PDB file of C-alpha atoms in Angstrom:
ATOM      1  CA  UNK A   1     -35.430 -40.565 167.408  1.00  0.00           C
ATOM      2  CA  UNK A   2     -34.505 -43.166 170.072  1.00  0.00           C
ATOM      3  CA  UNK A   3     -36.826 -45.725 168.411  1.00  0.00           C
ATOM      4  CA  UNK A   4     -35.341 -45.058 164.988  1.00  0.00           C
ATOM      5  CA  UNK A   5     -31.861 -45.493 166.337  1.00  0.00           C
ATOM      6  CA  UNK A   6     -32.758 -48.798 168.040  1.00  0.00           C
ATOM      7  CA  UNK A   7     -34.148 -50.118 164.678  1.00  0.00           C
ATOM      8  CA  UNK A   8     -31.000 -49.256 162.718  1.00  0.00           C
ATOM      9  CA  UNK A   9     -29.213 -52.351 161.443  1.00  0.00           C
ATOM     10  CA  UNK A  10     -26.045 -53.108 163.303  1.00  0.00           C
ATOM     11  CA  UNK A  11     -22.531 -52.930 161.628  1.00  0.00           C
ATOM     12  CA  UNK A  12     -21.506 -56.250 160.032  1.00  0.00           C
ATOM     13  CA  UNK A  13     -17.981 -57.669 160.501  1.00  0.00           C
ATOM     14  CA  UNK A  14     -16.385 -60.063 157.937  1.00  0.00           C
ATOM     15  CA  UNK A  15     -13.214 -62.046 158.670  1.00  0.00           C
ATOM     16  CA  UNK A  16     -10.733 -63.868 156.466  1.00  0.00           C
ATOM     17  CA  UNK A  17      -7.545 -64.848 158.218  1.00  0.00           C
ATOM     18  CA  UNK A  18      -5.933 -61.884 159.677  1.00  0.00           C
ATOM     19  CA  UNK A  19      -8.039 -59.526 157.366  1.00  0.00           C
ATOM     20  CA  UNK A  20     -11.316 -58.018 158.301  1.00  0.00           C
ATOM     21  CA  UNK A  21     -13.875 -55.504 156.985  1.00  0.00           C
ATOM     22  CA  UNK A  22     -16.693 -53.730 158.845  1.00  0.00           C
ATOM     23  CA  UNK A  23     -19.802 -52.614 156.884  1.00  0.00           C
ATOM     24  CA  UNK A  24     -22.410 -50.235 158.323  1.00  0.00           C
ATOM     25  CA  UNK A  25     -25.787 -50.709 156.584  1.00  0.00           C
ATOM     26  CA  UNK A  26     -27.254 -47.713 158.436  1.00  0.00           C
ATOM     27  CA  UNK A  27     -24.615 -45.325 157.019  1.00  0.00           C
ATOM     28  CA  UNK A  28     -24.471 -45.865 153.301  1.00  0.00           C
ATOM     29  CA  UNK A  29     -23.230 -49.414 153.457  1.00  0.00           C
ATOM     30  CA  UNK A  30     -19.934 -47.719 154.143  1.00  0.00           C
ATOM     31  CA  UNK A  31     -16.832 -49.730 154.969  1.00  0.00           C
ATOM     32  CA  UNK A  32     -15.913 -48.305 158.304  1.00  0.00           C
ATOM     33  CA  UNK A  33     -12.875 -50.475 158.757  1.00  0.00           C
ATOM     34  CA  UNK A  34     -10.522 -52.425 156.469  1.00  0.00           C
ATOM     35  CA  UNK A  35      -7.841 -54.365 158.287  1.00  0.00           C
ATOM     36  CA  UNK A  36      -5.366 -55.576 155.632  1.00  0.00           C
ATOM     37  CA  UNK A  37      -1.920 -57.009 156.370  1.00  0.00           C
ATOM     38  CA  UNK A  38      -2.302 -56.603 160.148  1.00  0.00           C
ATOM     39  CA  UNK A  39      -3.162 -52.814 160.139  1.00  0.00           C
ATOM     40  CA  UNK A  40      -6.173 -50.496 159.701  1.00  0.00           C
ATOM     41  CA  UNK A  41      -6.100 -48.916 156.252  1.00  0.00           C
ATOM     42  CA  UNK A  42      -9.177 -46.629 156.324  1.00  0.00           C
ATOM     43  CA  UNK A  43      -9.507 -43.227 157.883  1.00  0.00           C
ATOM     44  CA  UNK A  44     -11.982 -43.041 160.712  1.00  0.00           C
ATOM     45  CA  UNK A  45     -14.224 -40.210 161.863  1.00  0.00           C
ATOM     46  CA  UNK A  46     -11.586 -39.014 164.349  1.00  0.00           C
ATOM     47  CA  UNK A  47      -9.165 -38.307 161.555  1.00  0.00           C
ATOM     48  CA  UNK A  48     -11.703 -36.890 159.044  1.00  0.00           C
ATOM     49  CA  UNK A  49     -12.344 -33.322 158.088  1.00  0.00           C
ATOM     50  CA  UNK A  50     -15.778 -34.190 156.831  1.00  0.00           C
ATOM     51  CA  UNK A  51     -17.987 -36.367 159.026  1.00  0.00           C
ATOM     52  CA  UNK A  52     -20.377 -37.108 156.123  1.00  0.00           C
ATOM     53  CA  UNK A  53     -18.117 -37.863 153.170  1.00  0.00           C
ATOM     54  CA  UNK A  54     -14.541 -37.754 154.451  1.00  0.00           C
ATOM     55  CA  UNK A  55     -13.887 -41.204 156.021  1.00  0.00           C
ATOM     56  CA  UNK A  56     -14.270 -44.926 155.497  1.00  0.00           C
ATOM     57  CA  UNK A  57     -14.970 -46.258 151.998  1.00  0.00           C
ATOM     58  CA  UNK A  58     -18.386 -45.789 150.296  1.00  0.00           C
ATOM     59  CA  UNK A  59     -20.128 -46.642 147.066  1.00  0.00           C
ATOM     60  CA  UNK A  60     -20.902 -43.812 144.776  1.00  0.00           C
ATOM     61  CA  UNK A  61     -24.169 -44.479 142.706  1.00  0.00           C
ATOM     62  CA  UNK A  62     -25.921 -43.980 140.406  1.00  0.00           C
ATOM     63  CA  UNK A  63     -23.191 -41.614 139.386  1.00  0.00           C
ATOM     64  CA  UNK A  64     -19.651 -40.871 140.753  1.00  0.00           C
ATOM     65  CA  UNK A  65     -17.967 -37.643 141.605  1.00  0.00           C
ATOM     66  CA  UNK A  66     -19.422 -34.191 140.949  1.00  0.00           C
ATOM     67  CA  UNK A  67     -22.676 -33.634 139.084  1.00  0.00           C
ATOM     68  CA  UNK A  68     -22.958 -30.116 137.713  1.00  0.00           C
ATOM     69  CA  UNK A  69     -25.844 -28.004 139.025  1.00  0.00           C
ATOM     70  CA  UNK A  70     -27.349 -31.031 140.770  1.00  0.00           C
ATOM     71  CA  UNK A  71     -29.116 -31.755 137.421  1.00  0.00           C
ATOM     72  CA  UNK A  72     -29.591 -35.135 135.649  1.00  0.00           C
ATOM     73  CA  UNK A  73     -30.311 -34.858 131.922  1.00  0.00           C
ATOM     74  CA  UNK A  74     -32.359 -37.756 130.665  1.00  0.00           C
ATOM     75  CA  UNK A  75     -34.590 -38.253 127.645  1.00  0.00           C
ATOM     76  CA  UNK A  76     -34.804 -34.533 126.835  1.00  0.00           C
ATOM     77  CA  UNK A  77     -35.693 -33.638 130.438  1.00  0.00           C
ATOM     78  CA  UNK A  78     -33.581 -32.118 133.250  1.00  0.00           C
ATOM     79  CA  UNK A  79     -34.239 -33.660 136.607  1.00  0.00           C
ATOM     80  CA  UNK A  80     -33.190 -31.755 139.704  1.00  0.00           C
ATOM     81  CA  UNK A  81     -31.788 -33.529 142.809  1.00  0.00           C
ATOM     82  CA  UNK A  82     -30.713 -32.004 146.196  1.00  0.00           C
ATOM     83  CA  UNK A  83     -27.527 -30.090 145.956  1.00  0.00           C
ATOM     84  CA  UNK A  84     -24.872 -31.455 148.473  1.00  0.00           C
ATOM     85  CA  UNK A  85     -21.791 -29.474 147.435  1.00  0.00           C
ATOM     86  CA  UNK A  86     -22.565 -25.796 146.910  1.00  0.00           C
ATOM     87  CA  UNK A  87     -24.825 -25.679 143.808  1.00  0.00           C
ATOM     88  CA  UNK A  88     -23.691 -29.135 142.671  1.00  0.00           C
ATOM     89  CA  UNK A  89     -24.318 -32.700 143.817  1.00  0.00           C
ATOM     90  CA  UNK A  90     -21.541 -35.017 144.726  1.00  0.00           C
ATOM     91  CA  UNK A  91     -20.858 -38.826 145.038  1.00  0.00           C
ATOM     92  CA  UNK A  92     -24.336 -40.231 144.308  1.00  0.00           C
ATOM     93  CA  UNK A  93     -27.297 -40.584 146.589  1.00  0.00           C
ATOM     94  CA  UNK A  94     -26.425 -43.769 148.375  1.00  0.00           C
ATOM     95  CA  UNK A  95     -23.362 -42.748 150.481  1.00  0.00           C
ATOM     96  CA  UNK A  96     -25.245 -42.113 153.690  1.00  0.00           C
ATOM     97  CA  UNK A  97     -28.504 -43.916 152.894  1.00  0.00           C
ATOM     98  CA  UNK A  98     -29.927 -46.791 154.974  1.00  0.00           C
ATOM     99  CA  UNK A  99     -29.427 -50.044 153.219  1.00  0.00           C
ATOM    100  CA  UNK A 100     -31.387 -53.309 153.806  1.00  0.00           C
ATOM    101  CA  UNK A 101     -29.690 -56.575 154.489  1.00  0.00           C
ATOM    102  CA  UNK A 102     -30.548 -59.258 151.883  1.00  0.00           C
ATOM    103  CA  UNK A 103     -27.895 -62.029 152.573  1.00  0.00           C
ATOM    104  CA  UNK A 104     -25.212 -62.600 155.234  1.00  0.00           C
ATOM    105  CA  UNK A 105     -22.349 -65.065 155.176  1.00  0.00           C
ATOM    106  CA  UNK A 106     -19.141 -65.396 157.253  1.00  0.00           C
ATOM    107  CA  UNK A 107     -17.170 -63.675 154.507  1.00  0.00           C
ATOM    108  CA  UNK A 108     -19.894 -61.977 152.389  1.00  0.00           C
ATOM    109  CA  UNK A 109     -22.897 -59.739 152.644  1.00  0.00           C
ATOM    110  CA  UNK A 110     -25.493 -58.435 150.156  1.00  0.00           C
ATOM    111  CA  UNK A 111     -27.316 -55.150 150.652  1.00  0.00           C
ATOM    112  CA  UNK A 112     -29.958 -53.251 148.805  1.00  0.00           C
ATOM    113  CA  UNK A 113     -30.929 -49.605 148.508  1.00  0.00           C
ATOM    114  CA  UNK A 114     -34.044 -48.018 146.991  1.00  0.00           C
ATOM    115  CA  UNK A 115     -32.911 -45.013 144.961  1.00  0.00           C
ATOM    116  CA  UNK A 116     -36.334 -43.292 144.909  1.00  0.00           C
ATOM    117  CA  UNK A 117     -36.355 -43.211 148.715  1.00  0.00           C
ATOM    118  CA  UNK A 118     -32.977 -41.391 148.647  1.00  0.00           C
ATOM    119  CA  UNK A 119     -33.833 -38.566 146.308  1.00  0.00           C
ATOM    120  CA  UNK A 120     -33.045 -40.036 142.953  1.00  0.00           C
ATOM    121  CA  UNK A 121     -35.964 -38.740 140.651  1.00  0.00           C
ATOM    122  CA  UNK A 122     -35.819 -41.630 138.202  1.00  0.00           C
ATOM    123  CA  UNK A 123     -36.361 -44.504 140.701  1.00  0.00           C
ATOM    124  CA  UNK A 124     -34.760 -47.882 140.531  1.00  0.00           C
ATOM    125  CA  UNK A 125     -32.451 -49.545 143.115  1.00  0.00           C
ATOM    126  CA  UNK A 126     -28.952 -50.617 143.861  1.00  0.00           C
ATOM    127  CA  UNK A 127     -27.576 -53.869 145.154  1.00  0.00           C
ATOM    128  CA  UNK A 128     -24.195 -54.221 146.637  1.00  0.00           C
ATOM    129  CA  UNK A 129     -22.330 -57.440 147.208  1.00  0.00           C
ATOM    130  CA  UNK A 130     -19.163 -57.483 149.436  1.00  0.00           C
ATOM    131  CA  UNK A 131     -16.898 -60.558 149.574  1.00  0.00           C
ATOM    132  CA  UNK A 132     -13.722 -60.812 151.628  1.00  0.00           C
ATOM    133  CA  UNK A 133     -11.090 -63.434 151.283  1.00  0.00           C
ATOM    134  CA  UNK A 134      -7.606 -63.646 152.603  1.00  0.00           C
ATOM    135  CA  UNK A 135      -5.745 -60.818 150.804  1.00  0.00           C
ATOM    136  CA  UNK A 136      -8.590 -59.721 148.640  1.00  0.00           C
ATOM    137  CA  UNK A 137     -11.913 -57.729 148.657  1.00  0.00           C
ATOM    138  CA  UNK A 138     -14.470 -57.926 145.945  1.00  0.00           C
ATOM    139  CA  UNK A 139     -17.043 -55.129 145.617  1.00  0.00           C
ATOM    140  CA  UNK A 140     -19.916 -55.761 143.106  1.00  0.00           C
ATOM    141  CA  UNK A 141     -22.787 -53.387 142.599  1.00  0.00           C
ATOM    142  CA  UNK A 142     -25.880 -53.810 140.309  1.00  0.00           C
ATOM    143  CA  UNK A 143     -27.839 -50.698 139.506  1.00  0.00           C
ATOM    144  CA  UNK A 144     -31.281 -51.503 138.218  1.00  0.00           C
ATOM    145  CA  UNK A 145     -33.392 -48.840 136.370  1.00  0.00           C
ATOM    146  CA  UNK A 146     -36.872 -47.814 137.310  1.00  0.00           C
ATOM    147  CA  UNK A 147     -39.868 -47.660 134.784  1.00  0.00           C
ATOM    148  CA  UNK A 148     -38.522 -44.578 133.071  1.00  0.00           C
ATOM    149  CA  UNK A 149     -34.906 -45.743 132.520  1.00  0.00           C
ATOM    150  CA  UNK A 150     -31.942 -43.906 133.707  1.00  0.00           C
ATOM    151  CA  UNK A 151     -28.280 -43.056 133.205  1.00  0.00           C
ATOM    152  CA  UNK A 152     -26.039 -45.084 135.416  1.00  0.00           C
ATOM    153  CA  UNK A 153     -22.497 -45.476 136.704  1.00  0.00           C
ATOM    154  CA  UNK A 154     -20.715 -46.255 139.894  1.00  0.00           C
ATOM    155  CA  UNK A 155     -17.413 -46.020 141.755  1.00  0.00           C
ATOM    156  CA  UNK A 156     -15.925 -46.419 145.221  1.00  0.00           C
ATOM    157  CA  UNK A 157     -14.465 -43.730 147.427  1.00  0.00           C
ATOM    158  CA  UNK A 158     -11.992 -45.057 149.993  1.00  0.00           C
ATOM    159  CA  UNK A 159     -10.234 -42.629 152.372  1.00  0.00           C
ATOM    160  CA  UNK A 160      -6.882 -44.350 153.108  1.00  0.00           C
ATOM    161  CA  UNK A 161      -4.633 -43.587 156.065  1.00  0.00           C
ATOM    162  CA  UNK A 162      -1.229 -42.142 155.530  1.00  0.00           C
ATOM    163  CA  UNK A 163       1.467 -44.148 157.451  1.00  0.00           C
ATOM    164  CA  UNK A 164       2.799 -42.801 160.802  1.00  0.00           C
ATOM    165  CA  UNK A 165       6.290 -43.287 159.440  1.00  0.00           C
ATOM    166  CA  UNK A 166       7.476 -43.164 155.781  1.00  0.00           C
ATOM    167  CA  UNK A 167       5.321 -42.323 152.775  1.00  0.00           C
ATOM    168  CA  UNK A 168       2.938 -43.895 150.307  1.00  0.00           C
ATOM    169  CA  UNK A 169       3.647 -44.382 146.558  1.00  0.00           C
ATOM    170  CA  UNK A 170       0.825 -44.576 144.052  1.00  0.00           C
ATOM    171  CA  UNK A 171       1.051 -45.976 140.506  1.00  0.00           C
ATOM    172  CA  UNK A 172      -1.652 -44.962 137.925  1.00  0.00           C
ATOM    173  CA  UNK A 173      -0.775 -45.875 134.279  1.00  0.00           C
ATOM    174  CA  UNK A 174      -2.508 -43.012 132.551  1.00  0.00           C
ATOM    175  CA  UNK A 175      -1.189 -40.185 130.479  1.00  0.00           C
ATOM    176  CA  UNK A 176      -4.182 -37.822 130.766  1.00  0.00           C
ATOM    177  CA  UNK A 177      -6.405 -36.289 133.376  1.00  0.00           C
ATOM    178  CA  UNK A 178      -9.717 -34.411 132.843  1.00  0.00           C
ATOM    179  CA  UNK A 179      -9.561 -30.604 132.755  1.00  0.00           C
ATOM    180  CA  UNK A 180     -11.742 -29.044 135.433  1.00  0.00           C
ATOM    181  CA  UNK A 181     -12.913 -25.632 136.392  1.00  0.00           C
ATOM    182  CA  UNK A 182     -12.449 -23.927 139.700  1.00  0.00           C
ATOM    183  CA  UNK A 183     -15.191 -26.038 141.242  1.00  0.00           C
ATOM    184  CA  UNK A 184     -13.622 -29.246 139.983  1.00  0.00           C
ATOM    185  CA  UNK A 185     -16.353 -29.825 137.285  1.00  0.00           C
ATOM    186  CA  UNK A 186     -14.825 -31.453 134.200  1.00  0.00           C
ATOM    187  CA  UNK A 187     -15.611 -29.879 130.774  1.00  0.00           C
ATOM    188  CA  UNK A 188     -14.800 -33.015 128.789  1.00  0.00           C
ATOM    189  CA  UNK A 189     -11.322 -31.869 127.652  1.00  0.00           C
ATOM    190  CA  UNK A 190      -8.220 -33.761 128.533  1.00  0.00           C
ATOM    191  CA  UNK A 191      -4.847 -32.644 129.794  1.00  0.00           C
ATOM    192  CA  UNK A 192      -1.549 -34.431 129.551  1.00  0.00           C
ATOM    193  CA  UNK A 193      -0.024 -35.333 132.883  1.00  0.00           C
ATOM    194  CA  UNK A 194       2.661 -32.999 134.213  1.00  0.00           C
ATOM    195  CA  UNK A 195       5.431 -33.206 136.891  1.00  0.00           C
ATOM    196  CA  UNK A 196       2.900 -33.264 139.713  1.00  0.00           C
ATOM    197  CA  UNK A 197       0.148 -35.425 138.159  1.00  0.00           C
ATOM    198  CA  UNK A 198       2.325 -38.103 136.439  1.00  0.00           C
ATOM    199  CA  UNK A 199       1.919 -41.186 138.589  1.00  0.00           C
ATOM    200  CA  UNK A 200       3.050 -43.691 135.901  1.00  0.00           C
ATOM    201  CA  UNK A 201       6.383 -44.233 137.596  1.00  0.00           C
ATOM    202  CA  UNK A 202       4.879 -44.890 141.061  1.00  0.00           C
ATOM    203  CA  UNK A 203       6.244 -41.812 142.815  1.00  0.00           C
ATOM    204  CA  UNK A 204       5.865 -41.106 146.555  1.00  0.00           C
ATOM    205  CA  UNK A 205       2.989 -38.796 147.198  1.00  0.00           C
ATOM    206  CA  UNK A 206       5.070 -36.498 149.370  1.00  0.00           C
ATOM    207  CA  UNK A 207       3.508 -33.002 149.181  1.00  0.00           C
ATOM    208  CA  UNK A 208       1.636 -33.522 146.024  1.00  0.00           C
ATOM    209  CA  UNK A 209      -1.887 -32.149 146.447  1.00  0.00           C
ATOM    210  CA  UNK A 210      -3.919 -33.850 143.802  1.00  0.00           C
ATOM    211  CA  UNK A 211      -7.690 -33.954 143.033  1.00  0.00           C
ATOM    212  CA  UNK A 212      -7.582 -35.290 139.539  1.00  0.00           C
ATOM    213  CA  UNK A 213      -9.607 -37.829 137.393  1.00  0.00           C
ATOM    214  CA  UNK A 214      -7.218 -40.104 135.472  1.00  0.00           C
ATOM    215  CA  UNK A 215      -8.808 -41.471 132.321  1.00  0.00           C
ATOM    216  CA  UNK A 216      -8.119 -44.427 130.080  1.00  0.00           C
ATOM    217  CA  UNK A 217      -6.061 -46.057 132.914  1.00  0.00           C
ATOM    218  CA  UNK A 218      -4.087 -49.138 131.721  1.00  0.00           C
ATOM    219  CA  UNK A 219      -4.772 -51.912 134.181  1.00  0.00           C
ATOM    220  CA  UNK A 220      -4.955 -51.800 137.927  1.00  0.00           C
ATOM    221  CA  UNK A 221      -3.526 -49.086 140.129  1.00  0.00           C
ATOM    222  CA  UNK A 222      -1.060 -49.798 142.869  1.00  0.00           C
ATOM    223  CA  UNK A 223      -0.745 -48.265 146.372  1.00  0.00           C
ATOM    224  CA  UNK A 224       2.396 -48.963 148.345  1.00  0.00           C
ATOM    225  CA  UNK A 225       2.508 -48.368 152.050  1.00  0.00           C
ATOM    226  CA  UNK A 226       5.879 -49.084 153.847  1.00  0.00           C
ATOM    227  CA  UNK A 227       4.421 -52.507 154.915  1.00  0.00           C
ATOM    228  CA  UNK A 228       1.789 -53.404 152.179  1.00  0.00           C
ATOM    229  CA  UNK A 229       1.137 -53.358 148.508  1.00  0.00           C
ATOM    230  CA  UNK A 230      -2.521 -52.911 147.417  1.00  0.00           C
ATOM    231  CA  UNK A 231      -3.704 -53.339 143.864  1.00  0.00           C
ATOM    232  CA  UNK A 232      -7.132 -51.947 142.860  1.00  0.00           C
ATOM    233  CA  UNK A 233      -8.944 -52.781 139.587  1.00  0.00           C
ATOM    234  CA  UNK A 234     -12.355 -52.060 138.100  1.00  0.00           C
ATOM    235  CA  UNK A 235     -14.086 -53.944 135.347  1.00  0.00           C
ATOM    236  CA  UNK A 236     -14.979 -50.901 133.443  1.00  0.00           C
ATOM    237  CA  UNK A 237     -14.120 -49.493 130.000  1.00  0.00           C
ATOM    238  CA  UNK A 238     -12.601 -47.027 130.176  1.00  0.00           C
ATOM    239  CA  UNK A 239     -11.108 -47.258 133.583  1.00  0.00           C
ATOM    240  CA  UNK A 240     -11.271 -44.032 135.508  1.00  0.00           C
ATOM    241  CA  UNK A 241      -9.600 -43.361 138.800  1.00  0.00           C
ATOM    242  CA  UNK A 242      -9.761 -40.087 140.857  1.00  0.00           C
ATOM    243  CA  UNK A 243      -6.754 -39.481 143.047  1.00  0.00           C
ATOM    244  CA  UNK A 244      -7.136 -37.017 145.902  1.00  0.00           C
ATOM    245  CA  UNK A 245      -4.327 -36.287 148.293  1.00  0.00           C
ATOM    246  CA  UNK A 246      -5.004 -33.915 151.126  1.00  0.00           C
ATOM    247  CA  UNK A 247      -2.215 -33.688 153.836  1.00  0.00           C
ATOM    248  CA  UNK A 248      -4.037 -35.952 156.366  1.00  0.00           C
ATOM    249  CA  UNK A 249      -5.089 -38.883 154.035  1.00  0.00           C
ATOM    250  CA  UNK A 250      -5.368 -39.947 150.452  1.00  0.00           C
ATOM    251  CA  UNK A 251      -8.051 -41.348 148.143  1.00  0.00           C
ATOM    252  CA  UNK A 252      -7.718 -43.567 145.116  1.00  0.00           C
ATOM    253  CA  UNK A 253     -11.195 -44.002 143.604  1.00  0.00           C
ATOM    254  CA  UNK A 254     -12.023 -46.622 140.963  1.00  0.00           C
ATOM    255  CA  UNK A 255     -14.922 -45.448 138.810  1.00  0.00           C
ATOM    256  CA  UNK A 256     -16.943 -46.862 135.797  1.00  0.00           C
ATOM    257  CA  UNK A 257     -17.709 -43.282 134.767  1.00  0.00           C
ATOM    258  CA  UNK A 258     -16.162 -39.824 134.627  1.00  0.00           C
ATOM    259  CA  UNK A 259     -17.238 -37.203 137.062  1.00  0.00           C
ATOM    260  CA  UNK A 260     -20.276 -35.297 135.793  1.00  0.00           C
ATOM    261  CA  UNK A 261     -20.842 -38.133 133.238  1.00  0.00           C
ATOM    262  CA  UNK A 262     -24.623 -37.537 132.810  1.00  0.00           C
ATOM    263  CA  UNK A 263     -24.084 -33.886 131.890  1.00  0.00           C
ATOM    264  CA  UNK A 264     -21.110 -34.577 129.579  1.00  0.00           C
ATOM    265  CA  UNK A 265     -22.870 -37.442 127.885  1.00  0.00           C
ATOM    266  CA  UNK A 266     -25.914 -35.254 127.356  1.00  0.00           C
ATOM    267  CA  UNK A 267     -23.596 -32.761 125.745  1.00  0.00           C
ATOM    268  CA  UNK A 268     -22.481 -35.286 123.212  1.00  0.00           C
ATOM    269  CA  UNK A 269     -19.380 -36.867 124.720  1.00  0.00           C
ATOM    270  CA  UNK A 270     -19.410 -40.710 124.114  1.00  0.00           C
ATOM    271  CA  UNK A 271     -16.394 -41.739 126.212  1.00  0.00           C
ATOM    272  CA  UNK A 272     -17.629 -40.985 129.752  1.00  0.00           C
ATOM    273  CA  UNK A 273     -18.468 -44.574 130.467  1.00  0.00           C
ATOM    274  CA  UNK A 274     -22.109 -43.828 131.351  1.00  0.00           C
ATOM    275  CA  UNK A 275     -24.538 -46.619 130.844  1.00  0.00           C
ATOM    276  CA  UNK A 276     -27.921 -45.601 129.421  1.00  0.00           C
ATOM    277  CA  UNK A 277     -30.467 -48.056 130.961  1.00  0.00           C
ATOM    278  CA  UNK A 278     -33.904 -48.783 129.603  1.00  0.00           C
ATOM    279  CA  UNK A 279     -36.677 -49.550 131.984  1.00  0.00           C
ATOM    280  CA  UNK A 280     -35.779 -52.465 134.307  1.00  0.00           C
ATOM    281  CA  UNK A 281     -32.278 -52.903 132.831  1.00  0.00           C
ATOM    282  CA  UNK A 282     -29.245 -53.239 135.038  1.00  0.00           C
ATOM    283  CA  UNK A 283     -25.597 -51.996 135.052  1.00  0.00           C
ATOM    284  CA  UNK A 284     -23.129 -54.219 136.949  1.00  0.00           C
ATOM    285  CA  UNK A 285     -19.787 -52.784 138.183  1.00  0.00           C
ATOM    286  CA  UNK A 286     -17.097 -54.736 140.009  1.00  0.00           C
ATOM    287  CA  UNK A 287     -13.988 -53.636 141.683  1.00  0.00           C
ATOM    288  CA  UNK A 288     -11.408 -55.938 143.217  1.00  0.00           C
ATOM    289  CA  UNK A 289      -8.715 -55.040 145.726  1.00  0.00           C
ATOM    290  CA  UNK A 290      -5.811 -57.405 146.353  1.00  0.00           C
ATOM    291  CA  UNK A 291      -2.984 -56.871 148.897  1.00  0.00           C
ATOM    292  CA  UNK A 292       0.215 -58.521 150.142  1.00  0.00           C
ATOM    293  CA  UNK A 293       2.738 -57.615 152.796  1.00  0.00           C
ATOM    294  CA  UNK A 294       5.947 -55.991 151.637  1.00  0.00           C
TER     295      UNK A 294
END
């Protein structure tokens, strides 16, 4: 075990002016730190309630969110993968995988993860490119199918810190969320937003306890701390964002696909955003975060 630990790639730190980001290739290419506008914005392990999934910011690939019964329907077959959340799988297979370093610059890094090595039954791989500039972070992933093809999608799951003083406001320009069951698995039906879930006016989060997937979002979302405004966008159609607001943190997750997209697409829903890839084909998803001091 000691030899394995010594071979683990070290965290990588990118700087741009007063902003910085730290990436850990040995832990899912997770962003373990994002200093934006002079302050740390991401939850660390000390503040987390889940040491595996509940901190930093990580890529979700080759699907995002929950996957019902840990099953991937593809080409008439049902492929099982390890369950990670009760009987379901959640947040892809790359979130705590070991990634290989391909390129490194002062403000950028490129990493690669072999999907077959991490339990994805259809093979393929994922490349992740992270670029930091002053006031902006660009995250680009390319999912390449193996010889059997595969369904593909991606998203990012940041755990943001709540401020020590004041509150956070979030704007999501969407009129509908996905209906889910008691285990938060969507069934493909949509619900109009209500008093608690309507974020179109940019309300303070307060005591709202959300865990909802917003669909057909019109443009970027906006997060406003007392000292910073962050705008997040994703080049996907349709835009989907999951907003999760436990008492101790909050998540705003840009996704190219709905949660449980492989299962819903196999059931005949065409609007999940899932990309069906032929052998060797690629799906590219890009999310850009921009911020400025208030």
